[in-house]
Amino acid sequence: MTGTPAVSRRLILGGAVAATGALATGVGVAAPAAAATDTAASAPHRKAGQRSMIDVPYEAHRTVRVGVIGLGNRGSGMTTGWSVVPGCTVTAVCDIRTDRAEQAADRLAAAGRPRPAEFGGSADAYARMLRRDDIDLVYIATPWEFHYEQGKAALLAGKHVIVELPVATGLDELWDLVDTSELTRRHLMLAENCSYGRNELAMLKMAHEGLFGDITNGHGGYLHDLRALLFSDTYYTDAWRRMWHTRSTASFYAMHGLAPIAAAMDINRGDRMTTLRATATAPKGLADYRERFVPRNHPSWRETYVNGDLVTCLIDTAKGRVIRAEHDVSSPRPYSRINTLAGSRGIFEDYAGVLSAGGGRVYVEPDHGGHAWRDFGSYRKEFDHWLWRKIGDDAANNGGHGGMDYVLQWRTVQLMRAGLVPDIDVYDSAAWCAPVPLSVMSLANKGRPVQIPDFTRGAWVNLRTGLDSRTTEMPPVT
């Protein structure tokens, strides 16, 4: 790795924790594509008293007290994760099914943690939980259709919020969450654990150190064969996730792959996504699986699936980059988030499988030649993010998805306890989730481009840090 990289983003930032006001050179608002469909991309005016949440730090907390809404598969596992982060305690748990709240409380008590208050038994149980004054952060892991309502309610209750993907499914809802965050002065962030993946963060550091040269394009998504789980009678309560495939043709869940690529491209931090156009294949996978493996008396036989197996979004940015984001949970295939980034001096591809124990392969000039891929392992070691260097062993022992769940939780608690600026803010969260409703609009117009709103209201031109953070310490637990 002897080559001279392009100018490092770290040098541009001057090593500062934040670079508010440092205008990215040569960056301006790109004109929308001529064929773009107007999607109210112009930002609504801020209300009186409403101010940006960019570079606003959390108030420092001695202990972060978490309230959990939603205790299915995801919520239950993450509840345990919150409870083991230093300086964090789960003070309340909530699920419409009372037994789930009781079981979650039992597990924490059995592990020697303080027993949280329990809420459940009705659809508005979460609202009763939000009235408590011993909750600093609300974590939401309910089905997608409830995220917006519950996230906004938590903000209005004076809590910071972290929401599983997506934070909302409608464009008006995304804007409302941005505005409510600005009005309440409380942070709302997407629980995008993949942004804290080890390969993803190493890729980001390589990009910001200039190893790929000028970044030109990226490819990310969520390709996960969920057919067996979608037809399970127990995994997704009331088959909520399968039901989405009967309602709309949309890119429901591409954020896992889109977010790391957006971070490496400094989206909302010197560049922004401007237009999106979507394509979708025919909806064949779920019906075919049902035909072969699901009994005829199963309730799914009354359903018609309309969402395309593979939904692809092609996204343009203001600086002329292109992102391809994909979603497919209906086809037989190995798992992949794709995670590919390319520029004028090289490329990284993840999920290559055979070349590296970490799954990645790389080709960068002048280190490599001969048109042959090289193992990513040595690069990951050199560019390993400080979070993984610091807590990688703890992450492996305490978190799911290879440890990135715990890294997300540890970092969130650390930011709140130290009074630092979030790595992921409400503007990132809205932008990464915007392809859900925008793909619907584009597909309804035969794939025509639609404009992507600027949720930052012009502040995207300012280069600032995010997931490429400097090393900081977790405050001691006293």
PDB file of N, CA, C and O in Angstrom, residues 42-71:
ATOM      1  N   SER A  42     -38.863  20.891  -2.774  1.00  0.00           N
ATOM      2  CA  SER A  42     -38.529  22.131  -2.082  1.00  0.00           C
ATOM      3  C   SER A  42     -38.944  22.006  -0.626  1.00  0.00           C
ATOM      4  O   SER A  42     -40.008  21.499  -0.301  1.00  0.00           O
ATOM      5  N   ALA A  43     -38.064  22.482   0.244  1.00  0.00           N
ATOM      6  CA  ALA A  43     -38.287  22.297   1.674  1.00  0.00           C
ATOM      7  C   ALA A  43     -39.409  23.197   2.177  1.00  0.00           C
ATOM      8  O   ALA A  43     -39.472  24.372   1.828  1.00  0.00           O
ATOM      9  N   PRO A  44     -40.289  22.663   3.006  1.00  0.00           N
ATOM     10  CA  PRO A  44     -41.296  23.519   3.635  1.00  0.00           C
ATOM     11  C   PRO A  44     -40.618  24.496   4.583  1.00  0.00           C
ATOM     12  O   PRO A  44     -39.554  24.224   5.138  1.00  0.00           O
ATOM     13  N   HIS A  45     -41.236  25.653   4.753  1.00  0.00           N
ATOM     14  CA  HIS A  45     -40.654  26.672   5.630  1.00  0.00           C
ATOM     15  C   HIS A  45     -40.665  26.191   7.076  1.00  0.00           C
ATOM     16  O   HIS A  45     -41.598  25.521   7.530  1.00  0.00           O
ATOM     17  N   ARG A  46     -39.610  26.544   7.798  1.00  0.00           N
ATOM     18  CA  ARG A  46     -39.573  26.227   9.221  1.00  0.00           C
ATOM     19  C   ARG A  46     -40.579  27.093   9.969  1.00  0.00           C
ATOM     20  O   ARG A  46     -40.798  28.255   9.643  1.00  0.00           O
ATOM     21  N   LYS A  47     -41.150  26.505  11.005  1.00  0.00           N
ATOM     22  CA  LYS A  47     -42.062  27.236  11.867  1.00  0.00           C
ATOM     23  C   LYS A  47     -41.285  28.089  12.853  1.00  0.00           C
ATOM     24  O   LYS A  47     -40.078  27.912  13.044  1.00  0.00           O
ATOM     25  N   ALA A  48     -41.969  28.996  13.491  1.00  0.00           N
ATOM     26  CA  ALA A  48     -41.330  29.839  14.501  1.00  0.00           C
ATOM     27  C   ALA A  48     -40.729  28.964  15.591  1.00  0.00           C
ATOM     28  O   ALA A  48     -41.375  28.038  16.084  1.00  0.00           O
ATOM     29  N   GLY A  49     -39.494  29.235  15.952  1.00  0.00           N
ATOM     30  CA  GLY A  49     -38.826  28.480  16.999  1.00  0.00           C
ATOM     31  C   GLY A  49     -38.177  27.201  16.525  1.00  0.00           C
ATOM     32  O   GLY A  49     -37.550  26.488  17.307  1.00  0.00           O
ATOM     33  N   GLN A  50     -38.290  26.912  15.234  1.00  0.00           N
ATOM     34  CA  GLN A  50     -37.736  25.672  14.680  1.00  0.00           C
ATOM     35  C   GLN A  50     -36.346  25.954  14.127  1.00  0.00           C
ATOM     36  O   GLN A  50     -36.163  26.863  13.310  1.00  0.00           O
ATOM     37  N   ARG A  51     -35.360  25.206  14.601  1.00  0.00           N
ATOM     38  CA  ARG A  51     -33.973  25.402  14.184  1.00  0.00           C
ATOM     39  C   ARG A  51     -33.333  24.062  13.848  1.00  0.00           C
ATOM     40  O   ARG A  51     -33.749  23.022  14.339  1.00  0.00           O
ATOM     41  N   SER A  52     -32.298  24.133  13.023  1.00  0.00           N
ATOM     42  CA  SER A  52     -31.604  22.927  12.595  1.00  0.00           C
ATOM     43  C   SER A  52     -31.037  22.169  13.792  1.00  0.00           C
ATOM     44  O   SER A  52     -30.617  22.751  14.796  1.00  0.00           O
ATOM     45  N   MET A  53     -30.991  20.837  13.646  1.00  0.00           N
ATOM     46  CA  MET A  53     -30.370  19.980  14.654  1.00  0.00           C
ATOM     47  C   MET A  53     -28.965  19.533  14.238  1.00  0.00           C
ATOM     48  O   MET A  53     -28.341  18.716  14.925  1.00  0.00           O
ATOM     49  N   ILE A  54     -28.461  20.084  13.141  1.00  0.00           N
ATOM     50  CA  ILE A  54     -27.113  19.738  12.703  1.00  0.00           C
ATOM     51  C   ILE A  54     -26.089  20.250  13.709  1.00  0.00           C
ATOM     52  O   ILE A  54     -26.136  21.406  14.138  1.00  0.00           O
ATOM     53  N   ASP A  55     -25.177  19.371  14.108  1.00  0.00           N
ATOM     54  CA  ASP A  55     -24.095  19.682  15.047  1.00  0.00           C
ATOM     55  C   ASP A  55     -24.601  20.093  16.425  1.00  0.00           C
ATOM     56  O   ASP A  55     -23.872  20.726  17.189  1.00  0.00           O
ATOM     57  N   VAL A  56     -25.824  19.710  16.750  1.00  0.00           N
ATOM     58  CA  VAL A  56     -26.349  19.936  18.100  1.00  0.00           C
ATOM     59  C   VAL A  56     -25.986  18.718  18.953  1.00  0.00           C
ATOM     60  O   VAL A  56     -26.393  17.597  18.631  1.00  0.00           O
ATOM     61  N   PRO A  57     -25.226  18.892  20.027  1.00  0.00           N
ATOM     62  CA  PRO A  57     -24.852  17.738  20.847  1.00  0.00           C
ATOM     63  C   PRO A  57     -25.994  17.304  21.755  1.00  0.00           C
ATOM     64  O   PRO A  57     -26.918  18.067  22.049  1.00  0.00           O
ATOM     65  N   TYR A  58     -25.921  16.056  22.162  1.00  0.00           N
ATOM     66  CA  TYR A  58     -26.792  15.607  23.245  1.00  0.00           C
ATOM     67  C   TYR A  58     -26.423  16.344  24.522  1.00  0.00           C
ATOM     68  O   TYR A  58     -25.255  16.729  24.716  1.00  0.00           O
ATOM     69  N   GLU A  59     -27.397  16.561  25.389  1.00  0.00           N
ATOM     70  CA  GLU A  59     -27.040  16.981  26.737  1.00  0.00           C
ATOM     71  C   GLU A  59     -26.384  15.788  27.431  1.00  0.00           C
ATOM     72  O   GLU A  59     -26.753  14.643  27.198  1.00  0.00           O
ATOM     73  N   ALA A  60     -25.378  16.047  28.247  1.00  0.00           N
ATOM     74  CA  ALA A  60     -24.640  14.956  28.881  1.00  0.00           C
ATOM     75  C   ALA A  60     -25.510  14.239  29.909  1.00  0.00           C
ATOM     76  O   ALA A  60     -26.225  14.875  30.683  1.00  0.00           O
ATOM     77  N   HIS A  61     -25.452  12.915  29.899  1.00  0.00           N
ATOM     78  CA  HIS A  61     -26.210  12.082  30.831  1.00  0.00           C
ATOM     79  C   HIS A  61     -25.238  11.238  31.658  1.00  0.00           C
ATOM     80  O   HIS A  61     -24.350  10.590  31.094  1.00  0.00           O
ATOM     81  N   ARG A  62     -25.409  11.219  32.960  1.00  0.00           N
ATOM     82  CA  ARG A  62     -24.596  10.321  33.769  1.00  0.00           C
ATOM     83  C   ARG A  62     -24.941   8.872  33.441  1.00  0.00           C
ATOM     84  O   ARG A  62     -24.068   8.016  33.282  1.00  0.00           O
ATOM     85  N   THR A  63     -26.227   8.589  33.347  1.00  0.00           N
ATOM     86  CA  THR A  63     -26.730   7.281  32.950  1.00  0.00           C
ATOM     87  C   THR A  63     -27.781   7.482  31.875  1.00  0.00           C
ATOM     88  O   THR A  63     -28.623   8.374  31.991  1.00  0.00           O
ATOM     89  N   VAL A  64     -27.733   6.675  30.834  1.00  0.00           N
ATOM     90  CA  VAL A  64     -28.751   6.734  29.786  1.00  0.00           C
ATOM     91  C   VAL A  64     -29.833   5.725  30.121  1.00  0.00           C
ATOM     92  O   VAL A  64     -29.582   4.526  30.230  1.00  0.00           O
ATOM     93  N   ARG A  65     -31.050   6.233  30.295  1.00  0.00           N
ATOM     94  CA  ARG A  65     -32.180   5.387  30.672  1.00  0.00           C
ATOM     95  C   ARG A  65     -33.045   5.155  29.437  1.00  0.00           C
ATOM     96  O   ARG A  65     -33.555   6.099  28.842  1.00  0.00           O
ATOM     97  N   VAL A  66     -33.197   3.887  29.066  1.00  0.00           N
ATOM     98  CA  VAL A  66     -33.832   3.514  27.805  1.00  0.00           C
ATOM     99  C   VAL A  66     -35.213   2.924  28.046  1.00  0.00           C
ATOM    100  O   VAL A  66     -35.393   2.083  28.943  1.00  0.00           O
ATOM    101  N   GLY A  67     -36.164   3.354  27.240  1.00  0.00           N
ATOM    102  CA  GLY A  67     -37.478   2.731  27.184  1.00  0.00           C
ATOM    103  C   GLY A  67     -37.649   2.053  25.838  1.00  0.00           C
ATOM    104  O   GLY A  67     -37.353   2.648  24.802  1.00  0.00           O
ATOM    105  N   VAL A  68     -38.080   0.810  25.845  1.00  0.00           N
ATOM    106  CA  VAL A  68     -38.187   0.015  24.622  1.00  0.00           C
ATOM    107  C   VAL A  68     -39.651  -0.161  24.242  1.00  0.00           C
ATOM    108  O   VAL A  68     -40.473  -0.551  25.074  1.00  0.00           O
ATOM    109  N   ILE A  69     -39.973   0.112  22.981  1.00  0.00           N
ATOM    110  CA  ILE A  69     -41.314  -0.129  22.439  1.00  0.00           C
ATOM    111  C   ILE A  69     -41.196  -1.200  21.361  1.00  0.00           C
ATOM    112  O   ILE A  69     -40.532  -1.003  20.343  1.00  0.00           O
ATOM    113  N   GLY A  70     -41.823  -2.346  21.588  1.00  0.00           N
ATOM    114  CA  GLY A  70     -41.773  -3.441  20.633  1.00  0.00           C
ATOM    115  C   GLY A  70     -40.803  -4.512  21.071  1.00  0.00           C
ATOM    116  O   GLY A  70     -39.592  -4.291  21.098  1.00  0.00           O
ATOM    117  N   LEU A  71     -41.328  -5.683  21.439  1.00  0.00           N
ATOM    118  CA  LEU A  71     -40.509  -6.738  22.031  1.00  0.00           C
ATOM    119  C   LEU A  71     -40.644  -8.060  21.276  1.00  0.00           C
ATOM    120  O   LEU A  71     -40.686  -9.129  21.860  1.00  0.00           O
TER     121      LEU A  71
END
